[in-house]
PDB file of C-alpha atoms and ligand atoms in Angstrom:
ATOM      1  CA  MET A 955      17.549  -6.495  -4.004  1.00 95.00           C
ATOM      2  CA  THR A 956      17.512  -3.369  -3.023  1.00 97.00           C
ATOM      3  CA  ARG A 957      15.667  -0.845  -3.689  1.00 98.00           C
ATOM      4  CA  GLU A 958      17.200   0.711  -5.992  1.00 98.00           C
ATOM      5  CA  GLU A 959      16.652  -1.802  -8.203  1.00 98.00           C
ATOM      6  CA  ALA A 960      13.057  -2.320  -6.827  1.00 98.00           C
ATOM      7  CA  LEU A 961      12.661   1.184  -7.989  1.00 98.00           C
ATOM      8  CA  ARG A 962      13.786   0.497 -11.105  1.00 98.00           C
ATOM      9  CA  LEU A 963      11.238  -2.833 -11.610  1.00 98.00           C
ATOM     10  CA  VAL A 964       8.981  -1.172 -10.973  1.00 98.00           C
ATOM     11  CA  ARG A 965       9.393   1.449 -13.539  1.00 98.00           C
ATOM     12  CA  GLN A 966      10.026  -0.449 -15.901  1.00 98.00           C
ATOM     13  CA  ASN A 967       6.992  -2.245 -15.596  1.00 97.00           C
ATOM     14  CA  VAL A 968       4.301   0.021 -14.320  1.00 98.00           C
ATOM     15  CA  LYS A 969       3.718   3.145 -16.496  1.00 97.00           C
ATOM     16  CA  ASN A 970       0.904   5.204 -15.126  1.00 97.00           C
ATOM     17  CA  GLU A 971       2.513   7.054 -12.939  1.00 97.00           C
ATOM     18  CA  ASN A 972       0.109   7.390 -10.317  1.00 97.00           C
ATOM     19  CA  SER A 973      -0.155   3.816 -10.107  1.00 97.00           C
ATOM     20  CA  VAL A 974       3.690   4.282  -8.957  1.00 98.00           C
ATOM     21  CA  LYS A 975       3.079   6.579  -6.442  1.00 98.00           C
ATOM     22  CA  HIS A 976       0.227   4.562  -5.142  1.00 98.00           C
ATOM     23  CA  MET A 977       3.566   1.670  -4.400  1.00 98.00           C
ATOM     24  CA  LEU A 978       5.855   4.513  -3.043  1.00 98.00           C
ATOM     25  CA  ALA A 979       2.975   5.596  -1.116  1.00 98.00           C
ATOM     26  CA  THR A 980       2.070   2.207   0.090  1.00 98.00           C
ATOM     27  CA  GLU A 981       6.040   1.545   0.925  1.00 98.00           C
ATOM     28  CA  ALA A 982       5.950   4.112   3.118  1.00 98.00           C
ATOM     29  CA  ILE A 983       3.538   3.370   4.811  1.00 98.00           C
ATOM     30  CA  MET A 984       4.849  -0.580   5.060  1.00 98.00           C
ATOM     31  CA  ARG A 985       7.739   1.244   6.479  1.00 98.00           C
ATOM     32  CA  ALA A 986       6.629   3.165   8.960  1.00 98.00           C
ATOM     33  CA  VAL A 987       4.287  -0.043  10.239  1.00 98.00           C
ATOM     34  CA  ALA A 988       7.115  -2.588  10.174  1.00 98.00           C
ATOM     35  CA  ARG A 989       8.531   0.857  12.909  1.00 98.00           C
ATOM     36  CA  ARG A 990       5.910   0.588  14.797  1.00 98.00           C
ATOM     37  CA  PHE A 991       6.088  -3.342  15.786  1.00 98.00           C
ATOM     38  CA  ASP A 992      10.044  -3.392  15.371  1.00 98.00           C
ATOM     39  CA  GLU A 993      10.075  -5.511  12.096  1.00 98.00           C
ATOM     40  CA  ASN A 994      12.290  -5.540   9.311  1.00 98.00           C
ATOM     41  CA  GLU A 995      11.517  -2.207   7.513  1.00 98.00           C
ATOM     42  CA  GLU A 996      13.616  -3.364   4.343  1.00 98.00           C
ATOM     43  CA  LYS A 997      11.392  -6.472   3.770  1.00 98.00           C
ATOM     44  CA  TRP A 998       8.075  -4.606   4.443  1.00 98.00           C
ATOM     45  CA  GLY A 999       9.256  -1.487   2.219  1.00 98.00           C
ATOM     46  CA  LEU A1000      10.284  -4.099  -0.664  1.00 98.00           C
ATOM     47  CA  ALA A1001       6.755  -5.340  -0.658  1.00 98.00           C
ATOM     48  CA  GLY A1002       4.686  -2.454  -0.515  1.00 98.00           C
ATOM     49  CA  LEU A1003       7.281  -0.988  -3.565  1.00 98.00           C
ATOM     50  CA  LEU A1004       6.776  -3.774  -5.207  1.00 98.00           C
ATOM     51  CA  HIS A1005       2.599  -5.195  -4.508  1.00 98.00           C
ATOM     52  CA  ASP A1006       1.248  -3.749  -7.830  1.00 97.00           C
ATOM     53  CA  LEU A1007       4.017  -4.380  -9.710  1.00 97.00           C
ATOM     54  CA  ASP A1008       2.024  -6.481 -11.997  1.00 96.00           C
ATOM     55  CA  MET A1009      -0.739  -4.057 -12.496  1.00 95.00           C
ATOM     56  CA  GLU A1010      -0.134  -3.997 -16.410  1.00 96.00           C
ATOM     57  CA  ILE A1011       0.628  -7.351 -17.000  1.00 94.00           C
ATOM     58  CA  VAL A1012      -2.396  -9.072 -15.964  1.00 91.00           C
ATOM     59  CA  ASP A1013      -6.308  -8.191 -16.870  1.00 87.00           C
ATOM     60  CA  TYR A1014      -7.197  -8.070 -13.606  1.00 82.00           C
ATOM     61  CA  LYS A1015     -10.472  -7.542 -14.675  1.00 86.00           C
ATOM     62  CA  GLN A1016     -10.442 -11.062 -15.768  1.00 89.00           C
ATOM     63  CA  ASN A1017      -8.685 -12.374 -14.089  1.00 91.00           C
ATOM     64  CA  PRO A1018      -8.471 -10.684 -10.273  1.00 92.00           C
ATOM     65  CA  GLU A1019      -6.686 -13.621  -8.705  1.00 94.00           C
ATOM     66  CA  LYS A1020      -3.694 -13.517 -11.302  1.00 94.00           C
ATOM     67  CA  GLN A1021      -3.150  -9.969  -9.736  1.00 94.00           C
ATOM     68  CA  GLY A1022      -0.216 -10.219  -6.839  1.00 95.00           C
ATOM     69  CA  VAL A1023       0.579 -13.975  -8.182  1.00 95.00           C
ATOM     70  CA  VAL A1024       2.269 -13.174 -10.958  1.00 94.00           C
ATOM     71  CA  GLY A1025       4.239 -10.274  -9.740  1.00 96.00           C
ATOM     72  CA  ALA A1026       5.194 -12.341  -6.662  1.00 97.00           C
ATOM     73  CA  GLU A1027       6.691 -15.375  -9.329  1.00 97.00           C
ATOM     74  CA  MET A1028       8.378 -12.772 -11.991  1.00 97.00           C
ATOM     75  CA  LEU A1029      10.111 -12.081  -8.363  1.00 98.00           C
ATOM     76  CA  ALA A1030      10.424 -15.479  -7.029  1.00 98.00           C
ATOM     77  CA  LYS A1031      12.448 -16.284  -9.388  1.00 98.00           C
ATOM     78  CA  MET A1032      15.112 -12.743  -9.328  1.00 97.00           C
ATOM     79  CA  GLY A1033      15.552 -14.257  -6.169  1.00 97.00           C
ATOM     80  CA  VAL A1034      13.329 -12.070  -3.704  1.00 98.00           C
ATOM     81  CA  ASP A1035      12.696 -13.440  -0.187  1.00 97.00           C
ATOM     82  CA  SER A1036       9.584 -15.309   0.691  1.00 98.00           C
ATOM     83  CA  VAL A1037       8.704 -13.401   2.874  1.00 98.00           C
ATOM     84  CA  ILE A1038       7.836 -10.533   0.642  1.00 98.00           C
ATOM     85  CA  THR A1039       6.586 -12.960  -2.477  1.00 98.00           C
ATOM     86  CA  GLU A1040       3.881 -13.665   0.199  1.00 98.00           C
ATOM     87  CA  ALA A1041       2.725 -11.133   2.008  1.00 98.00           C
ATOM     88  CA  ILE A1042       2.251  -9.355  -2.113  1.00 98.00           C
ATOM     89  CA  LYS A1043       0.525 -12.694  -3.157  1.00 97.00           C
ATOM     90  CA  ALA A1044      -1.758 -11.838   0.038  1.00 97.00           C
ATOM     91  CA  HIS A1045      -2.462  -7.884  -0.247  1.00 97.00           C
ATOM     92  CA  ASN A1046      -5.504  -9.089  -2.892  1.00 95.00           C
ATOM     93  CA  GLU A1047      -7.820 -11.546  -1.070  1.00 95.00           C
ATOM     94  CA  ALA A1048      -9.097 -12.626  -4.499  1.00 94.00           C
ATOM     95  CA  THR A1049      -5.698 -14.891  -4.715  1.00 95.00           C
ATOM     96  CA  GLY A1050      -6.788 -16.746  -2.330  1.00 95.00           C
ATOM     97  CA  LYS A1051      -3.551 -16.456  -0.428  1.00 95.00           C
ATOM     98  CA  LYS A1052      -4.610 -16.048   3.336  1.00 96.00           C
ATOM     99  CA  ARG A1053      -3.302 -13.738   5.379  1.00 97.00           C
ATOM    100  CA  GLU A1054      -1.204 -15.022   8.684  1.00 97.00           C
ATOM    101  CA  THR A1055       2.152 -13.198   9.480  1.00 98.00           C
ATOM    102  CA  LEU A1056       2.515  -9.760  10.399  1.00 98.00           C
ATOM    103  CA  ILE A1057       3.080  -8.319   7.475  1.00 98.00           C
ATOM    104  CA  GLU A1058       0.583 -10.349   5.266  1.00 98.00           C
ATOM    105  CA  LYS A1059      -2.014  -8.750   7.246  1.00 98.00           C
ATOM    106  CA  ALA A1060      -0.083  -5.344   6.678  1.00 98.00           C
ATOM    107  CA  ILE A1061      -0.200  -5.004   3.417  1.00 98.00           C
ATOM    108  CA  PHE A1062      -3.941  -5.287   3.221  1.00 98.00           C
ATOM    109  CA  CYS A1063      -5.592  -3.180   5.277  1.00 98.00           C
ATOM    110  CA  ILE A1064      -2.308  -0.400   4.012  1.00 98.00           C
ATOM    111  CA  ASP A1065      -3.414  -0.483   0.507  1.00 98.00           C
ATOM    112  CA  PRO A1066      -6.036   0.774   0.046  1.00 98.00           C
ATOM    113  CA  LEU A1067      -5.337   3.531   3.454  1.00 98.00           C
ATOM    114  CA  THR A1068      -3.008   5.178   0.932  1.00 98.00           C
ATOM    115  CA  GLY A1069      -6.324   5.724  -1.990  1.00 98.00           C
ATOM    116  CA  LEU A1070      -8.503   7.446   0.266  1.00 98.00           C
ATOM    117  CA  ILE A1071      -5.933   9.571   2.268  1.00 98.00           C
ATOM    118  CA  VAL A1072      -4.964  10.828  -1.115  1.00 98.00           C
ATOM    119  CA  ALA A1073      -8.352  11.265  -1.701  1.00 98.00           C
ATOM    120  CA  ALA A1074      -9.260  13.654   0.569  1.00 98.00           C
ATOM    121  CA  THR A1075      -5.958  15.544   0.278  1.00 98.00           C
ATOM    122  CA  LEU A1076      -6.986  15.972  -3.277  1.00 98.00           C
ATOM    123  CA  VAL A1077     -10.377  18.091  -1.836  1.00 97.00           C
ATOM    124  CA  LEU A1078      -8.502  20.580  -0.038  1.00 97.00           C
ATOM    125  CA  PRO A1079      -8.604  23.948  -1.610  1.00 97.00           C
ATOM    126  CA  SER A1080      -4.151  23.218  -1.862  1.00 98.00           C
ATOM    127  CA  LYS A1081      -4.146  19.886  -2.835  1.00 98.00           C
ATOM    128  CA  LYS A1082      -1.497  18.998  -0.448  1.00 98.00           C
ATOM    129  CA  LEU A1083      -0.580  16.887   2.281  1.00 98.00           C
ATOM    130  CA  ALA A1084       0.926  18.310   4.669  1.00 98.00           C
ATOM    131  CA  ASP A1085      -2.340  20.607   5.209  1.00 98.00           C
ATOM    132  CA  LEU A1086      -4.836  16.962   5.803  1.00 98.00           C
ATOM    133  CA  ASN A1087      -5.021  16.421   9.561  1.00 98.00           C
ATOM    134  CA  PRO A1088      -5.825  12.771  10.572  1.00 98.00           C
ATOM    135  CA  GLN A1089      -8.961  13.716  11.907  1.00 98.00           C
ATOM    136  CA  SER A1090     -10.506  14.920   8.201  1.00 97.00           C
ATOM    137  CA  VAL A1091      -9.250  11.351   7.205  1.00 98.00           C
ATOM    138  CA  LEU A1092     -10.851   9.539   9.815  1.00 98.00           C
ATOM    139  CA  ASN A1093     -13.828  12.246   9.202  1.00 98.00           C
ATOM    140  CA  ARG A1094     -13.922  11.062   5.450  1.00 98.00           C
ATOM    141  CA  PHE A1095     -13.613   7.010   6.611  1.00 98.00           C
ATOM    142  CA  LYS A1096     -17.078   7.327   7.495  1.00 98.00           C
ATOM    143  CA  GLU A1097     -18.755   9.106   4.674  1.00 97.00           C
ATOM    144  CA  LYS A1098     -19.187   6.196   2.294  1.00 92.00           C
ATOM    145  CA  SER A1099     -19.603   8.149  -0.628  1.00 96.00           C
ATOM    146  CA  PHE A1100     -16.398   9.730  -0.770  1.00 98.00           C
ATOM    147  CA  ALA A1101     -13.555   7.611  -2.582  1.00 97.00           C
ATOM    148  CA  LYS A1102     -15.715   3.810  -2.849  1.00 95.00           C
ATOM    149  CA  GLY A1103     -12.682   2.348  -4.396  1.00 94.00           C
ATOM    150  CA  ALA A1104     -10.192   2.461  -1.003  1.00 97.00           C
ATOM    151  CA  SER A1105     -12.413  -0.392   0.795  1.00 97.00           C
ATOM    152  CA  ARG A1106     -13.818   0.537   4.480  1.00 98.00           C
ATOM    153  CA  GLN A1107     -13.705  -2.720   5.447  1.00 97.00           C
ATOM    154  CA  ILE A1108     -10.087  -3.612   4.383  1.00 98.00           C
ATOM    155  CA  ILE A1109      -8.676  -0.693   6.404  1.00 98.00           C
ATOM    156  CA  ALA A1110     -10.951  -1.053   9.765  1.00 98.00           C
ATOM    157  CA  SER A1111      -8.420  -4.568   8.820  1.00 98.00           C
ATOM    158  CA  CYS A1112      -5.947  -2.793  10.385  1.00 98.00           C
ATOM    159  CA  SER A1113      -7.840  -4.549  13.248  1.00 98.00           C
ATOM    160  CA  GLU A1114      -5.660  -7.932  12.519  1.00 97.00           C
ATOM    161  CA  ILE A1115      -2.487  -5.917  13.728  1.00 98.00           C
ATOM    162  CA  SER A1116      -3.946  -5.053  16.534  1.00 97.00           C
ATOM    163  CA  LEU A1117      -3.489  -0.987  15.423  1.00 98.00           C
ATOM    164  CA  SER A1118      -7.060   0.957  15.950  1.00 98.00           C
ATOM    165  CA  LEU A1119      -8.158   2.899  12.961  1.00 98.00           C
ATOM    166  CA  GLU A1120      -6.529   6.589  15.091  1.00 98.00           C
ATOM    167  CA  GLU A1121      -3.197   5.546  15.432  1.00 98.00           C
ATOM    168  CA  PHE A1122      -3.163   3.420  12.175  1.00 98.00           C
ATOM    169  CA  VAL A1123      -4.763   7.031   9.990  1.00 98.00           C
ATOM    170  CA  GLU A1124      -2.229   9.024  12.606  1.00 98.00           C
ATOM    171  CA  ILE A1125       0.786   6.309  11.114  1.00 98.00           C
ATOM    172  CA  GLY A1126      -0.119   6.598   7.434  1.00 98.00           C
ATOM    173  CA  LEU A1127      -0.425  10.344   7.079  1.00 98.00           C
ATOM    174  CA  LYS A1128       2.571  10.460   8.831  1.00 98.00           C
ATOM    175  CA  ALA A1129       4.824   8.503   6.220  1.00 98.00           C
ATOM    176  CA  MET A1130       2.858   9.657   3.442  1.00 98.00           C
ATOM    177  CA  GLN A1131       3.210  13.436   4.385  1.00 98.00           C
ATOM    178  CA  ASN A1132       7.153  12.642   4.750  1.00 98.00           C
ATOM    179  CA  ILE A1133       7.148  12.081   0.951  1.00 98.00           C
ATOM    180  CA  SER A1134       5.214  14.153  -0.047  1.00 98.00           C
ATOM    181  CA  SER A1135       7.761  15.456  -2.633  1.00 98.00           C
ATOM    182  CA  ASP A1136       7.486  11.721  -4.071  1.00 97.00           C
ATOM    183  CA  LEU A1137       4.057  12.009  -4.487  1.00 98.00           C
ATOM    184  CA  ASN A1138       3.689  15.215  -6.035  1.00 97.00           C
ATOM    185  CA  LEU A1139       1.859  16.242  -3.195  1.00 97.00           C
TER     186      LEU A1139
HETATM  187 FE1  FE2 B2534      -2.643  -1.573  -4.635  1.00 77.00          FE
END
């Protein structure tokens, strides 16, 4: 599956624009972390871009264990590499899929980082990613009541891929800044 086909598939299945942006942000950070570890940037990017493909198909309040599994099954039928579909399952702990490979551990911690960075941007006067710095993100990370939905525990699992929180935030922020026009931030 090409990146273009993947994005088309996302647009067909995910109508909420903020969700699409979240998937684009996850893709950008996945690619950046793949580069950091000399991993397959294309596969990592696709996993990030496609990880919430089923978010409007699965009722994840009712069936949290299905979110990721349904999307992974759709993609497997289309012939998408199991490295990618397994990573998609692993992004959601409720699926029961254990994090084993680097890509699986990476997608897990990257997913909520995007939300923290977006929230930290939206409280800036300019609301622009360009004006956000890694230290502000780290400060927001420590503020427990800020953007509670972005699980600090999951973000901190960047230690599973041997990244310090500081480096992880720096890579993530830079990756999102590079696609700021796509994110409208
Ligand atoms: Fe997500």
